[in-house]
mmCIF file of C-alpha atoms in Angstrom:
data_model
loop_
_atom_site.group_PDB
_atom_site.id
_atom_site.type_symbol
_atom_site.label_atom_id
_atom_site.label_comp_id
_atom_site.label_asym_id
_atom_site.label_seq_id
_atom_site.Cartn_x
_atom_site.Cartn_y
_atom_site.Cartn_z
ATOM 1 C CA MET J 10 55.743 -81.849 177.044
ATOM 2 C CA LYS J 11 59.424 -81.253 177.278
ATOM 3 C CA THR J 12 62.180 -83.866 177.306
ATOM 4 C CA LEU J 13 65.034 -83.261 179.715
ATOM 5 C CA VAL J 14 68.232 -85.293 179.775
ATOM 6 C CA ILE J 15 69.241 -85.415 183.420
ATOM 7 C CA ASN J 16 72.226 -87.453 184.562
ATOM 8 C CA GLY J 17 72.117 -89.351 181.268
ATOM 9 C CA GLN J 18 68.439 -90.308 181.483
ATOM 10 C CA SER J 19 65.530 -88.817 179.549
ATOM 11 C CA HIS J 20 62.597 -87.439 181.490
ATOM 12 C CA GLU J 21 59.326 -86.197 179.994
ATOM 13 C CA VAL J 22 57.827 -83.312 181.959
ATOM 14 C CA ASP J 23 54.650 -81.340 181.406
ATOM 15 C CA VAL J 24 55.326 -78.085 183.237
ATOM 16 C CA PRO J 25 54.917 -74.362 182.507
ATOM 17 C CA ASP J 26 57.706 -72.642 180.554
ATOM 18 C CA ASP J 27 58.353 -70.238 183.420
ATOM 19 C CA MET J 28 58.788 -72.967 186.037
ATOM 20 C CA PRO J 29 62.295 -72.960 187.535
ATOM 21 C CA LEU J 30 64.370 -76.069 186.907
ATOM 22 C CA LEU J 31 64.845 -76.394 190.675
ATOM 23 C CA TRP J 32 61.164 -77.152 191.190
ATOM 24 C CA VAL J 33 61.052 -79.522 188.241
ATOM 25 C CA LEU J 34 63.956 -81.468 189.727
ATOM 26 C CA ARG J 35 62.670 -81.472 193.308
ATOM 27 C CA ASP J 36 58.880 -81.468 193.052
ATOM 28 C CA VAL J 37 58.163 -83.088 189.692
ATOM 29 C CA LEU J 38 61.022 -85.609 189.445
ATOM 30 C CA GLY J 39 61.750 -86.164 193.155
ATOM 31 C CA MET J 40 65.465 -85.375 192.846
ATOM 32 C CA THR J 41 65.952 -83.608 196.174
ATOM 33 C CA GLY J 42 69.749 -83.384 196.237
ATOM 34 C CA THR J 43 69.586 -79.939 194.635
ATOM 35 C CA LYS J 44 68.597 -77.584 197.442
ATOM 36 C CA PHE J 45 66.504 -74.433 197.679
ATOM 37 C CA GLY J 46 68.373 -71.707 199.491
ATOM 38 C CA CYS J 47 67.488 -68.145 198.581
ATOM 39 C CA GLY J 48 65.481 -68.345 195.349
ATOM 40 C CA ILE J 49 67.369 -65.398 193.813
ATOM 41 C CA ALA J 50 70.577 -67.125 192.599
ATOM 42 C CA GLN J 51 72.731 -65.632 195.355
ATOM 43 C CA CYS J 52 73.541 -68.587 197.647
ATOM 44 C CA GLY J 53 74.472 -71.393 195.229
ATOM 45 C CA ALA J 54 72.609 -74.194 197.031
ATOM 46 C CA CYS J 55 70.683 -74.980 193.826
ATOM 47 C CA THR J 56 73.723 -75.222 191.522
ATOM 48 C CA VAL J 57 73.479 -77.782 188.707
ATOM 49 C CA HIS J 58 75.316 -78.151 185.408
ATOM 50 C CA LEU J 59 73.850 -77.337 182.001
ATOM 51 C CA ASP J 60 76.234 -78.789 179.438
ATOM 52 C CA ASP J 61 78.912 -78.894 182.167
ATOM 53 C CA MET J 62 78.500 -75.211 183.091
ATOM 54 C CA ALA J 63 77.421 -74.355 186.643
ATOM 55 C CA VAL J 64 74.055 -72.547 186.748
ATOM 56 C CA ARG J 65 71.532 -71.708 189.442
ATOM 57 C CA ALA J 66 68.482 -73.933 189.029
ATOM 58 C CA CYS J 67 66.259 -71.530 190.985
ATOM 59 C CA GLN J 68 66.555 -68.930 188.223
ATOM 60 C CA THR J 69 66.878 -71.250 185.208
ATOM 61 C CA THR J 70 63.388 -71.615 183.803
ATOM 62 C CA MET J 71 62.183 -74.377 181.528
ATOM 63 C CA ASP J 72 62.011 -72.058 178.506
ATOM 64 C CA MET J 73 65.768 -71.452 178.921
ATOM 65 C CA ILE J 74 66.571 -75.153 178.489
ATOM 66 C CA ASP J 75 66.816 -76.331 174.920
ATOM 67 C CA GLY J 76 68.356 -79.777 174.732
ATOM 68 C CA GLN J 77 71.244 -79.122 177.105
ATOM 69 C CA LYS J 78 72.521 -82.001 179.197
ATOM 70 C CA ILE J 79 71.635 -81.470 182.865
ATOM 71 C CA THR J 80 73.798 -82.892 185.643
ATOM 72 C CA THR J 81 72.730 -82.780 189.270
ATOM 73 C CA ILE J 82 74.438 -83.798 192.499
ATOM 74 C CA GLU J 83 72.808 -87.214 192.064
ATOM 75 C CA GLY J 84 74.761 -87.757 188.835
ATOM 76 C CA VAL J 85 77.979 -85.766 189.154
ATOM 77 C CA GLY J 86 79.750 -88.648 190.912
ATOM 78 C CA ALA J 87 79.527 -90.651 187.692
ATOM 79 C CA THR J 88 82.043 -88.253 186.134
ATOM 80 C CA GLU J 89 85.750 -88.611 186.859
ATOM 81 C CA ILE J 90 86.125 -85.112 188.285
ATOM 82 C CA GLY J 91 82.846 -85.296 190.203
ATOM 83 C CA ALA J 92 83.878 -88.557 191.871
ATOM 84 C CA LYS J 93 87.233 -87.050 192.850
ATOM 85 C CA VAL J 94 85.576 -83.931 194.264
ATOM 86 C CA GLN J 95 83.094 -85.966 196.287
ATOM 87 C CA ALA J 96 85.927 -88.132 197.660
ATOM 88 C CA ALA J 97 87.954 -85.029 198.525
ATOM 89 C CA TRP J 98 84.948 -83.564 200.363
ATOM 90 C CA LEU J 99 84.853 -86.663 202.557
ATOM 91 C CA ASP J 100 88.628 -86.873 202.981
ATOM 92 C CA LYS J 101 88.927 -83.219 204.049
ATOM 93 C CA GLU J 102 85.754 -83.428 206.159
ATOM 94 C CA VAL J 103 84.303 -80.371 204.461
ATOM 95 C CA VAL J 104 80.711 -80.915 205.486
ATOM 96 C CA GLN J 105 79.241 -79.551 208.701
ATOM 97 C CA CYS J 106 75.486 -79.060 208.351
ATOM 98 C CA GLY J 107 75.697 -80.103 204.701
ATOM 99 C CA TYR J 108 72.868 -78.000 203.317
ATOM 100 C CA CYS J 109 74.977 -76.025 200.845
ATOM 101 C CA GLN J 110 77.345 -78.828 199.951
ATOM 102 C CA SER J 111 75.586 -80.179 196.866
ATOM 103 C CA GLY J 112 75.877 -76.718 195.303
ATOM 104 C CA GLN J 113 79.466 -76.367 196.515
ATOM 105 C CA ILE J 114 80.412 -79.704 194.934
ATOM 106 C CA MET J 115 78.698 -78.791 191.660
ATOM 107 C CA SER J 116 80.566 -75.459 191.489
ATOM 108 C CA ALA J 117 83.894 -77.077 192.395
ATOM 109 C CA THR J 118 83.405 -79.759 189.747
ATOM 110 C CA SER J 119 82.626 -77.152 187.110
ATOM 111 C CA LEU J 120 85.708 -75.146 188.104
ATOM 112 C CA LEU J 121 88.019 -78.165 187.920
ATOM 113 C CA ALA J 122 86.583 -79.247 184.566
ATOM 114 C CA SER J 123 87.587 -75.912 183.063
ATOM 115 C CA ASN J 124 90.683 -75.208 185.186
ATOM 116 C CA PRO J 125 92.411 -78.352 186.493
ATOM 117 C CA LYS J 126 95.013 -76.437 188.561
ATOM 118 C CA PRO J 127 93.298 -73.347 190.002
ATOM 119 C CA THR J 128 95.064 -70.908 192.308
ATOM 120 C CA ASP J 129 93.569 -69.859 195.637
ATOM 121 C CA ALA J 130 92.323 -66.670 193.999
ATOM 122 C CA GLU J 131 90.705 -68.618 191.141
ATOM 123 C CA ILE J 132 89.039 -70.988 193.616
ATOM 124 C CA ASP J 133 87.771 -68.083 195.692
ATOM 125 C CA GLU J 134 86.389 -66.381 192.586
ATOM 126 C CA ALA J 135 84.716 -69.523 191.215
ATOM 127 C CA MET J 136 83.238 -70.448 194.581
ATOM 128 C CA SER J 137 82.224 -66.909 195.620
ATOM 129 C CA GLY J 138 78.616 -67.472 194.560
ATOM 130 C CA ASN J 139 78.244 -70.348 197.019
ATOM 131 C CA ILE J 140 77.486 -69.393 200.595
ATOM 132 C CA CYS J 141 78.299 -71.719 203.493
ATOM 133 C CA ARG J 142 76.713 -70.609 206.749
ATOM 134 C CA CYS J 143 78.998 -72.981 208.645
ATOM 135 C CA GLY J 144 82.099 -71.283 207.200
ATOM 136 C CA THR J 145 83.872 -74.331 205.776
ATOM 137 C CA TYR J 146 85.594 -72.258 203.080
ATOM 138 C CA VAL J 147 89.130 -73.217 204.134
ATOM 139 C CA ARG J 148 88.299 -76.931 203.924
ATOM 140 C CA ILE J 149 86.509 -76.384 200.614
ATOM 141 C CA ARG J 150 89.657 -74.815 199.179
ATOM 142 C CA GLU J 151 91.787 -77.645 200.627
ATOM 143 C CA ALA J 152 89.494 -80.255 199.071
ATOM 144 C CA ILE J 153 89.668 -78.581 195.664
ATOM 145 C CA HIS J 154 93.468 -78.386 195.847
ATOM 146 C CA SER J 155 93.658 -82.051 196.869
ATOM 147 C CA VAL J 156 91.877 -83.052 193.655
ATOM 148 C CA THR J 157 94.538 -81.226 191.634
ATOM 149 C CA ALA J 158 97.483 -82.789 193.489
#
């Protein structure tokens, strides 16, 4: 048994050490906001925070988690920056299909937590691991800048 602290709540899970966090969240705990995209940490759809750092849940296995606080898209809105990012996403109408957006929001929130006034280049670098098939990158950048205004 392993205890995970996810969005401020403790969860006991009995899963193999090599099970990816993504499947624990989605299949074991029913938290489906974190999406499966590629399975090889290249698309960013599965981005969550471990101790406020953006990581890919598809490649983060249970044996890699040792007491870190986990935040998912379901809980990021409870943070000041997360709530502002989510509001900016709506205000700037970032979402088209929406599939990648939970990962995009998690990466943007992590960026703004560590760099409250990023440049375009810093935004592009921080968000480069998140792929949006709909191509909403310009609106994503606008939304991030609007949080810093």
